[in-house]
mmCIF file of N, CA and C in Angstrom:
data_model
loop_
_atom_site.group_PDB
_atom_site.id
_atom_site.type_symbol
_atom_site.label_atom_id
_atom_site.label_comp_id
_atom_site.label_asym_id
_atom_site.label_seq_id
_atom_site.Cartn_x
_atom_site.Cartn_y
_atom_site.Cartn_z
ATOM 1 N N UNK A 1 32.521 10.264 -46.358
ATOM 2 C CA UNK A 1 33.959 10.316 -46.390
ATOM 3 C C UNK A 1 34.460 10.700 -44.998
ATOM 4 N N UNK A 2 35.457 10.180 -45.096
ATOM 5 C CA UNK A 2 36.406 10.370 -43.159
ATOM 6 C C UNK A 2 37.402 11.584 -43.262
ATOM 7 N N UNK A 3 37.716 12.009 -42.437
ATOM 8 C CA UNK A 3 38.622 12.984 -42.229
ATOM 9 C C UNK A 3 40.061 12.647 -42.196
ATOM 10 N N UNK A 4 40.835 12.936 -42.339
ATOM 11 C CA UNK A 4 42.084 12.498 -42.239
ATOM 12 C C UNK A 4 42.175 12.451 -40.392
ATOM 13 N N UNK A 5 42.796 11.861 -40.208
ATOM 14 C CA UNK A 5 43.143 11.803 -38.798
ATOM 15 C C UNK A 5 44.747 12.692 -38.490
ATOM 16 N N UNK A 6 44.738 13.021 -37.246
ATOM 17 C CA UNK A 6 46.049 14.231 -37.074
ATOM 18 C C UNK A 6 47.062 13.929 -37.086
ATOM 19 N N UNK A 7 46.744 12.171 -36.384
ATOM 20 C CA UNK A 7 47.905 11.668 -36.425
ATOM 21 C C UNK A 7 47.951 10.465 -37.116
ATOM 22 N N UNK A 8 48.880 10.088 -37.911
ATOM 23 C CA UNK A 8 49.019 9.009 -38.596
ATOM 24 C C UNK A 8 49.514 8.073 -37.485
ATOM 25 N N UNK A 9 49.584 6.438 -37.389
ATOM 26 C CA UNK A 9 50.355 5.774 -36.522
ATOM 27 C C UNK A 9 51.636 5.042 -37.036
ATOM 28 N N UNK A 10 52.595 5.455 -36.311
ATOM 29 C CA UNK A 10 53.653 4.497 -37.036
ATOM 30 C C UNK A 10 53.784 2.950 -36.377
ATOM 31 N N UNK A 11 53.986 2.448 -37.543
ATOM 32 C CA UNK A 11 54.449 1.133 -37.451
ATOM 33 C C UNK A 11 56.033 1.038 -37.396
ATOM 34 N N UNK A 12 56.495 0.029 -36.124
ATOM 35 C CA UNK A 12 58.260 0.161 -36.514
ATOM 36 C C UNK A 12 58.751 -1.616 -36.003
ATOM 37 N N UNK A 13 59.472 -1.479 -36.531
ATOM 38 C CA UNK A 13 60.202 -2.367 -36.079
ATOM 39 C C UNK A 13 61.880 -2.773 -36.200
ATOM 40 N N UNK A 14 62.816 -4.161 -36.014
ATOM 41 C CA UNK A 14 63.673 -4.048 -36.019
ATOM 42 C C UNK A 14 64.186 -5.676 -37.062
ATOM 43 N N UNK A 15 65.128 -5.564 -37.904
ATOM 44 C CA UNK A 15 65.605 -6.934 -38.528
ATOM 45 C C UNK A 15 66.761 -7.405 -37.843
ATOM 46 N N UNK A 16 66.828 -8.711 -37.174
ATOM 47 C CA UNK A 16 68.373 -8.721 -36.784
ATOM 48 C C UNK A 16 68.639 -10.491 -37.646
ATOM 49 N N UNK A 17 69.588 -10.941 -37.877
ATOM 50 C CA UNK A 17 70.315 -12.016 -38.106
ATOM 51 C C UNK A 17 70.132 -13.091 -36.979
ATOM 52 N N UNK A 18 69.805 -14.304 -36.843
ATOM 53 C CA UNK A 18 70.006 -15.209 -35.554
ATOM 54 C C UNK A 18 71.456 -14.964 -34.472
ATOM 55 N N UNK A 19 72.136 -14.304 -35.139
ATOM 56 C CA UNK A 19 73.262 -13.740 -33.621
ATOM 57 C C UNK A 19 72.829 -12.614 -33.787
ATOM 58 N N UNK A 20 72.045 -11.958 -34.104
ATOM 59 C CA UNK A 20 71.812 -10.401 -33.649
ATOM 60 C C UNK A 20 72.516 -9.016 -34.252
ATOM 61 N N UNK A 21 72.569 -10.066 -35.691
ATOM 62 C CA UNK A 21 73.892 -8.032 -36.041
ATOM 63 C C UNK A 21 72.295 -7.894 -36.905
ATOM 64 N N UNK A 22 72.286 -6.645 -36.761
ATOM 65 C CA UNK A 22 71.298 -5.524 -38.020
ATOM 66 C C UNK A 22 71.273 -6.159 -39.360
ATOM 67 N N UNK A 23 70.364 -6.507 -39.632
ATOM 68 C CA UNK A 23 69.869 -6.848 -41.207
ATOM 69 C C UNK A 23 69.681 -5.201 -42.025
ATOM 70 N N UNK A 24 70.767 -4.899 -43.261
ATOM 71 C CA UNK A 24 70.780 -3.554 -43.560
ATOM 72 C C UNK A 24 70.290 -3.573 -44.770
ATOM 73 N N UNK A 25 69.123 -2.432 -44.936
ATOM 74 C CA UNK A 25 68.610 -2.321 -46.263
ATOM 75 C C UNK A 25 67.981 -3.681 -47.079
ATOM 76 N N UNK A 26 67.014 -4.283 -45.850
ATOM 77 C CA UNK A 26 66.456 -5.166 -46.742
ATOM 78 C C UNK A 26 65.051 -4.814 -46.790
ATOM 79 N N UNK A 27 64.601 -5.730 -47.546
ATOM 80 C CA UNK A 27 62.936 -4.834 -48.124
ATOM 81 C C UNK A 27 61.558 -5.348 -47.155
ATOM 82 N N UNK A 28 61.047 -4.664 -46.811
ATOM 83 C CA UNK A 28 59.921 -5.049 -45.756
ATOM 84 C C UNK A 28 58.695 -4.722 -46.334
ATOM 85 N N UNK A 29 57.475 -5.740 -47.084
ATOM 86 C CA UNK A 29 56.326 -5.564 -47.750
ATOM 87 C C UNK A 29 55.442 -5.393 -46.853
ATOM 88 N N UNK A 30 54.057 -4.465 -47.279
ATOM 89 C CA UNK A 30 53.325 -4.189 -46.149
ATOM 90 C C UNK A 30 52.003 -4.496 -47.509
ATOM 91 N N UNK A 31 50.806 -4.688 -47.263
ATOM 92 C CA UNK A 31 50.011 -4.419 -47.717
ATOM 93 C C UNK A 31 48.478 -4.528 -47.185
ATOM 94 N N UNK A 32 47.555 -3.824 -47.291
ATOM 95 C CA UNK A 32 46.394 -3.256 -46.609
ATOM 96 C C UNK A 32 45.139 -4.292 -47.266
ATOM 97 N N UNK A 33 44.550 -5.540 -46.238
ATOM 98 C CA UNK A 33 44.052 -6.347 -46.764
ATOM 99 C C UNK A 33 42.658 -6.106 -46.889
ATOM 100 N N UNK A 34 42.145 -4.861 -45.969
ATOM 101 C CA UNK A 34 40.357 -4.859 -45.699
ATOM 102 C C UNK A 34 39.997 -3.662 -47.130
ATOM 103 N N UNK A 35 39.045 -3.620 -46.926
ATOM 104 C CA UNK A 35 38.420 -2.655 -48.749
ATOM 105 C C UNK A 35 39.064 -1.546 -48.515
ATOM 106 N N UNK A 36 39.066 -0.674 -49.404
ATOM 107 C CA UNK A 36 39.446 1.285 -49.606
ATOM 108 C C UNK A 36 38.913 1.829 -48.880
ATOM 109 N N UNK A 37 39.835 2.490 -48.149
ATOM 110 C CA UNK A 37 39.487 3.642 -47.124
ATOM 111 C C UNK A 37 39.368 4.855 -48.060
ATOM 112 N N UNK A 38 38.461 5.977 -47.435
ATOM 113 C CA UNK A 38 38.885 6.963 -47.981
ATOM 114 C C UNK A 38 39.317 8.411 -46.891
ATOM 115 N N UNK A 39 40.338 8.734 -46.547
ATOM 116 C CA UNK A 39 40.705 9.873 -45.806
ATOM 117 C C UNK A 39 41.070 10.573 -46.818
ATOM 118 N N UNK A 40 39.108 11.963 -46.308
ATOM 119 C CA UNK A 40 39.747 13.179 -47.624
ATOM 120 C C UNK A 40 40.051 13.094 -48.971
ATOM 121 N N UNK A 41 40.439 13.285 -49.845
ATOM 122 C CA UNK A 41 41.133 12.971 -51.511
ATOM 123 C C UNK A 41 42.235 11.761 -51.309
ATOM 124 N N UNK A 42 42.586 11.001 -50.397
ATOM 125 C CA UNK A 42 43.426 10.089 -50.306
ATOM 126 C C UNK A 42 42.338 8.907 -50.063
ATOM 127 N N UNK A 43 42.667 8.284 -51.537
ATOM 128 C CA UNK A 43 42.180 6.617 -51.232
ATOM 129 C C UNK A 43 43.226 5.891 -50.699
ATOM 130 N N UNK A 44 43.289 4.592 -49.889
ATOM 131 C CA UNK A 44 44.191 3.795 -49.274
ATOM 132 C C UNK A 44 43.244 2.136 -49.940
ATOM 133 N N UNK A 45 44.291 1.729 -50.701
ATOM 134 C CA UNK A 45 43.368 0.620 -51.336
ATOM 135 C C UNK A 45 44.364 -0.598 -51.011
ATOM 136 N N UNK A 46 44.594 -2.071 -51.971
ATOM 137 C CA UNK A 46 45.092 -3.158 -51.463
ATOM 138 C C UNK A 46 46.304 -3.353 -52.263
ATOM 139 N N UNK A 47 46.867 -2.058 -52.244
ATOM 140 C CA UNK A 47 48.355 -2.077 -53.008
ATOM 141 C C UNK A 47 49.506 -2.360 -52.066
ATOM 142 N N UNK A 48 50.310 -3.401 -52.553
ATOM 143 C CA UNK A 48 51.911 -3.418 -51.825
ATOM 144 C C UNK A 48 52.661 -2.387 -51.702
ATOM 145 N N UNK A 49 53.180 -1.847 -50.932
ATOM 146 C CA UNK A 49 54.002 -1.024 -50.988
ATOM 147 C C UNK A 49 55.482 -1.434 -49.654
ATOM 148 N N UNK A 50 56.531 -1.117 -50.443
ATOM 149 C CA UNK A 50 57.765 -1.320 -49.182
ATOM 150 C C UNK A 50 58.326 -0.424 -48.503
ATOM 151 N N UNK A 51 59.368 -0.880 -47.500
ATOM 152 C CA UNK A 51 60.356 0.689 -46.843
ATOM 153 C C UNK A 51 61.147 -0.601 -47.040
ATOM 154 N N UNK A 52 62.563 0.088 -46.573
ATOM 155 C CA UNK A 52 63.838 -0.813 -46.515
ATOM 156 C C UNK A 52 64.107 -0.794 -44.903
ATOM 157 N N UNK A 53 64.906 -1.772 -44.090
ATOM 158 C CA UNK A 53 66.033 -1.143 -43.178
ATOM 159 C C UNK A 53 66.832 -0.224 -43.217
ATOM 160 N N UNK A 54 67.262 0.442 -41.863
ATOM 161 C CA UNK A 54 68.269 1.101 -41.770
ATOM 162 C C UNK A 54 69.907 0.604 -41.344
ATOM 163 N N UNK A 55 70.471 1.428 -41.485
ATOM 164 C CA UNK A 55 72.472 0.496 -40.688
ATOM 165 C C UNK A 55 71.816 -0.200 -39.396
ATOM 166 N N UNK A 56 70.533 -0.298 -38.541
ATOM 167 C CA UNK A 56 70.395 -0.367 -37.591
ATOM 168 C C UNK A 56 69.467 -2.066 -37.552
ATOM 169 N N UNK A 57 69.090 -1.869 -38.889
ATOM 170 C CA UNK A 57 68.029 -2.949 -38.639
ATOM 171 C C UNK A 57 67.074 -2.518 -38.660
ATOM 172 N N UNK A 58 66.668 -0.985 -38.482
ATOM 173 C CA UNK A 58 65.396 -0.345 -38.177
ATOM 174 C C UNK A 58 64.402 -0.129 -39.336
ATOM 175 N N UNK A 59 62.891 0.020 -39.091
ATOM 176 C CA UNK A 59 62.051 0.436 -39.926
ATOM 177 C C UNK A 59 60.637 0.791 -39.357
ATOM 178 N N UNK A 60 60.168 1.261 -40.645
ATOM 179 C CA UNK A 60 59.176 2.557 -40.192
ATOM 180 C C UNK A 60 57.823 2.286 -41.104
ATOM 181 N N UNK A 61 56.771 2.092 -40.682
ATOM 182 C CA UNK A 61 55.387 2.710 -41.707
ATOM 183 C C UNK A 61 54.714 3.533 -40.980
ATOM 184 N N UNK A 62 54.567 4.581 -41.664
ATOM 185 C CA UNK A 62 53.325 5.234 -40.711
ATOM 186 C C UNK A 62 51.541 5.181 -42.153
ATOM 187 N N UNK A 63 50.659 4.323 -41.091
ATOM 188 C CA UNK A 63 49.852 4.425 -41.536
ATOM 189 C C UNK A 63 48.443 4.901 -41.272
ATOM 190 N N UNK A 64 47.421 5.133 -41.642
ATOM 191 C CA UNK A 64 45.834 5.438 -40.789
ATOM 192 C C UNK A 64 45.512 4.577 -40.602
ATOM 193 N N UNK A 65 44.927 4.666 -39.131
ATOM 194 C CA UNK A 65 44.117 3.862 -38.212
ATOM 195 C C UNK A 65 43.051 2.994 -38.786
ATOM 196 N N UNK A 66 43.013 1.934 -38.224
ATOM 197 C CA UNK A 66 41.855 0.899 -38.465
ATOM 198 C C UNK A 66 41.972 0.263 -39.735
ATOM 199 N N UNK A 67 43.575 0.374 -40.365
ATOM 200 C CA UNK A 67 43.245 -0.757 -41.976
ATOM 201 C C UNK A 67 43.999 -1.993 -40.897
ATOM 202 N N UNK A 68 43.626 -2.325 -41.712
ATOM 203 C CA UNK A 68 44.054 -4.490 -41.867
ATOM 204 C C UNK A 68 45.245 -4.381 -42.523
ATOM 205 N N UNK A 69 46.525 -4.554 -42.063
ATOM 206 C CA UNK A 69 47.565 -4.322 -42.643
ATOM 207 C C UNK A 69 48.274 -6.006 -42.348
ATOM 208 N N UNK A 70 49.144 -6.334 -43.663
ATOM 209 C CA UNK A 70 50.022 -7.884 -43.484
ATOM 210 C C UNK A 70 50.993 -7.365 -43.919
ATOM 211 N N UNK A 71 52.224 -7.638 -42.776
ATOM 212 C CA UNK A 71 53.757 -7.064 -43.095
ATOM 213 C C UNK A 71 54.606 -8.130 -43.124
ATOM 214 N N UNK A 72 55.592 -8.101 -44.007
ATOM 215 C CA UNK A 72 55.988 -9.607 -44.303
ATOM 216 C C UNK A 72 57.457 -8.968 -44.747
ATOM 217 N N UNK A 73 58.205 -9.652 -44.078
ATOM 218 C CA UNK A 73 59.750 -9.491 -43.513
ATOM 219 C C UNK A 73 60.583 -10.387 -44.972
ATOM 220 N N UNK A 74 61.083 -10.638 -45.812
ATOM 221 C CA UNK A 74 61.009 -11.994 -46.796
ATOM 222 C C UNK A 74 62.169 -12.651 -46.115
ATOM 223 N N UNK A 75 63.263 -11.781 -45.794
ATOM 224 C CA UNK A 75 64.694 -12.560 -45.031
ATOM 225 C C UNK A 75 64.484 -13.300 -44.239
ATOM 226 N N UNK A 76 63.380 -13.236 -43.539
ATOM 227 C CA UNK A 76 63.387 -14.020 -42.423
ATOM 228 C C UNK A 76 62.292 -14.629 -41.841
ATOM 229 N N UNK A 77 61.179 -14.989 -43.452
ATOM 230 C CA UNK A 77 59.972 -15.322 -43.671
ATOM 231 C C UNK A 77 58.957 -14.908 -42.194
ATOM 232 N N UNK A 78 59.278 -14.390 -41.747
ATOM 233 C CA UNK A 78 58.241 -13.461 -40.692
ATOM 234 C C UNK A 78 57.211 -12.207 -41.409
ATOM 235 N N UNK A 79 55.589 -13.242 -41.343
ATOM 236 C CA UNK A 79 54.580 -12.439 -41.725
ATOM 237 C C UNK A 79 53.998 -12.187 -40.382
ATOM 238 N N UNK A 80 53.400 -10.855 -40.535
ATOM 239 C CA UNK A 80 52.315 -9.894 -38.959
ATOM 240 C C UNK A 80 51.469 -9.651 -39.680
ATOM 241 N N UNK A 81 49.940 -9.949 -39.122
ATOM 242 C CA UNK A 81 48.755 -8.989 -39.882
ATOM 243 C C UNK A 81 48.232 -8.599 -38.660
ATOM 244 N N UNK A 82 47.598 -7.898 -38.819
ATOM 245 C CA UNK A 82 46.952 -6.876 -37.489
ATOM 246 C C UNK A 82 46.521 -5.666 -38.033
ATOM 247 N N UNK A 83 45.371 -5.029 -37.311
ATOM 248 C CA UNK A 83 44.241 -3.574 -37.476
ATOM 249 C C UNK A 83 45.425 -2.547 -36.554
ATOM 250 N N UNK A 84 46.001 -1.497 -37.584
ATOM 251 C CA UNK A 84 46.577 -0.598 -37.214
ATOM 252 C C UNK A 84 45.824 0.439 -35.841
ATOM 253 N N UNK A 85 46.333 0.631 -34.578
ATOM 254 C CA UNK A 85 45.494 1.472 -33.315
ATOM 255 C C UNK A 85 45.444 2.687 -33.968
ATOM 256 N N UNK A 86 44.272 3.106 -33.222
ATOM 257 C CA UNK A 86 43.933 4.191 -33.335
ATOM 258 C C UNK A 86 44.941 5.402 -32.844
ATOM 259 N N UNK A 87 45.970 5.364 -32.395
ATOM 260 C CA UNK A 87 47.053 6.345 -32.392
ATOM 261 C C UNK A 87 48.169 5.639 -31.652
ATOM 262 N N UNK A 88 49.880 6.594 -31.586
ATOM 263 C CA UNK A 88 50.512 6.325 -31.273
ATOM 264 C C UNK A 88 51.822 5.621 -32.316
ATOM 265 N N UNK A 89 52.506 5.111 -31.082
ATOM 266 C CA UNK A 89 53.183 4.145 -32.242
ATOM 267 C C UNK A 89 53.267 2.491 -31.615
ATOM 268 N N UNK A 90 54.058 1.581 -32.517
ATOM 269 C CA UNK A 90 53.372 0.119 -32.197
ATOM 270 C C UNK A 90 54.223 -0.799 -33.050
ATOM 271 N N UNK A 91 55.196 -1.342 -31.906
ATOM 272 C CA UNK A 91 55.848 -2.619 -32.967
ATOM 273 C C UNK A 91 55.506 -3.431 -33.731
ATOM 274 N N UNK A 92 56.089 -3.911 -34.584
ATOM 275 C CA UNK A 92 55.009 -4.258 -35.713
ATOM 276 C C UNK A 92 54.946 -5.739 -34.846
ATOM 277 N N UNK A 93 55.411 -6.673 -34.687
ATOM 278 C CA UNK A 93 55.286 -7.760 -33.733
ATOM 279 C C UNK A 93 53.805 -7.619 -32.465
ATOM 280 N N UNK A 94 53.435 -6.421 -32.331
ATOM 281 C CA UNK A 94 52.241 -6.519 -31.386
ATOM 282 C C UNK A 94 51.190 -6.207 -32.010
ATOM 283 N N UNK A 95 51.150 -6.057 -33.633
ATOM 284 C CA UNK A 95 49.828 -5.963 -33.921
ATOM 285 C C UNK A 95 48.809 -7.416 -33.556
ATOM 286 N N UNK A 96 47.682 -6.858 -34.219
ATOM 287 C CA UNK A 96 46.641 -7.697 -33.817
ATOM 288 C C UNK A 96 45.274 -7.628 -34.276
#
């Protein structure tokens, strides 16, 4: 079993409209495609889970390092998959 790590990494990014106003409170799916991690008593398995936008367009995951994560925007059919870094934080557009 792994340790939890100190720092979680956030994932962020931004929704805008083709002229650029803030997409507010729409739903952003994330889900973790490689097998169950286990950090500590926390399993991390291949469940969907969402956040919304903010008035800004803005959004947030913070997750542990090294899953296989596919984030999928639905407004604006923009899917990202990419291996969360090992720390920091990281637009969701530069995963990889």
């Amino acid at each position: 079993m792994t340790d939890i790590p100190e720092n979680l990494v956030t994932i962020y990014g931004y929704v805008y409209t083709p002229s650029g106003v803030p997409v507010v409170n729409t739903k952003i799916v994330y889900s973790i495609l490689n097998r169950p991690k286990e950090y500590a008593a926390l399993a991390i398995d291949k469940t969907y889970q969402s956040v919304f936008t903010d008035e800004e367009g803005y959004f947030e995951i913070s997750l542990f390092p090294d899953l296989l994560v596919k984030i999928v925007i639905p407004v604006t059919g923009r899917t990202v998959t990419g291996t969360v870094p090992y720390e920091g934080r990281i637009r969701f557009s530069d995963l990889y």
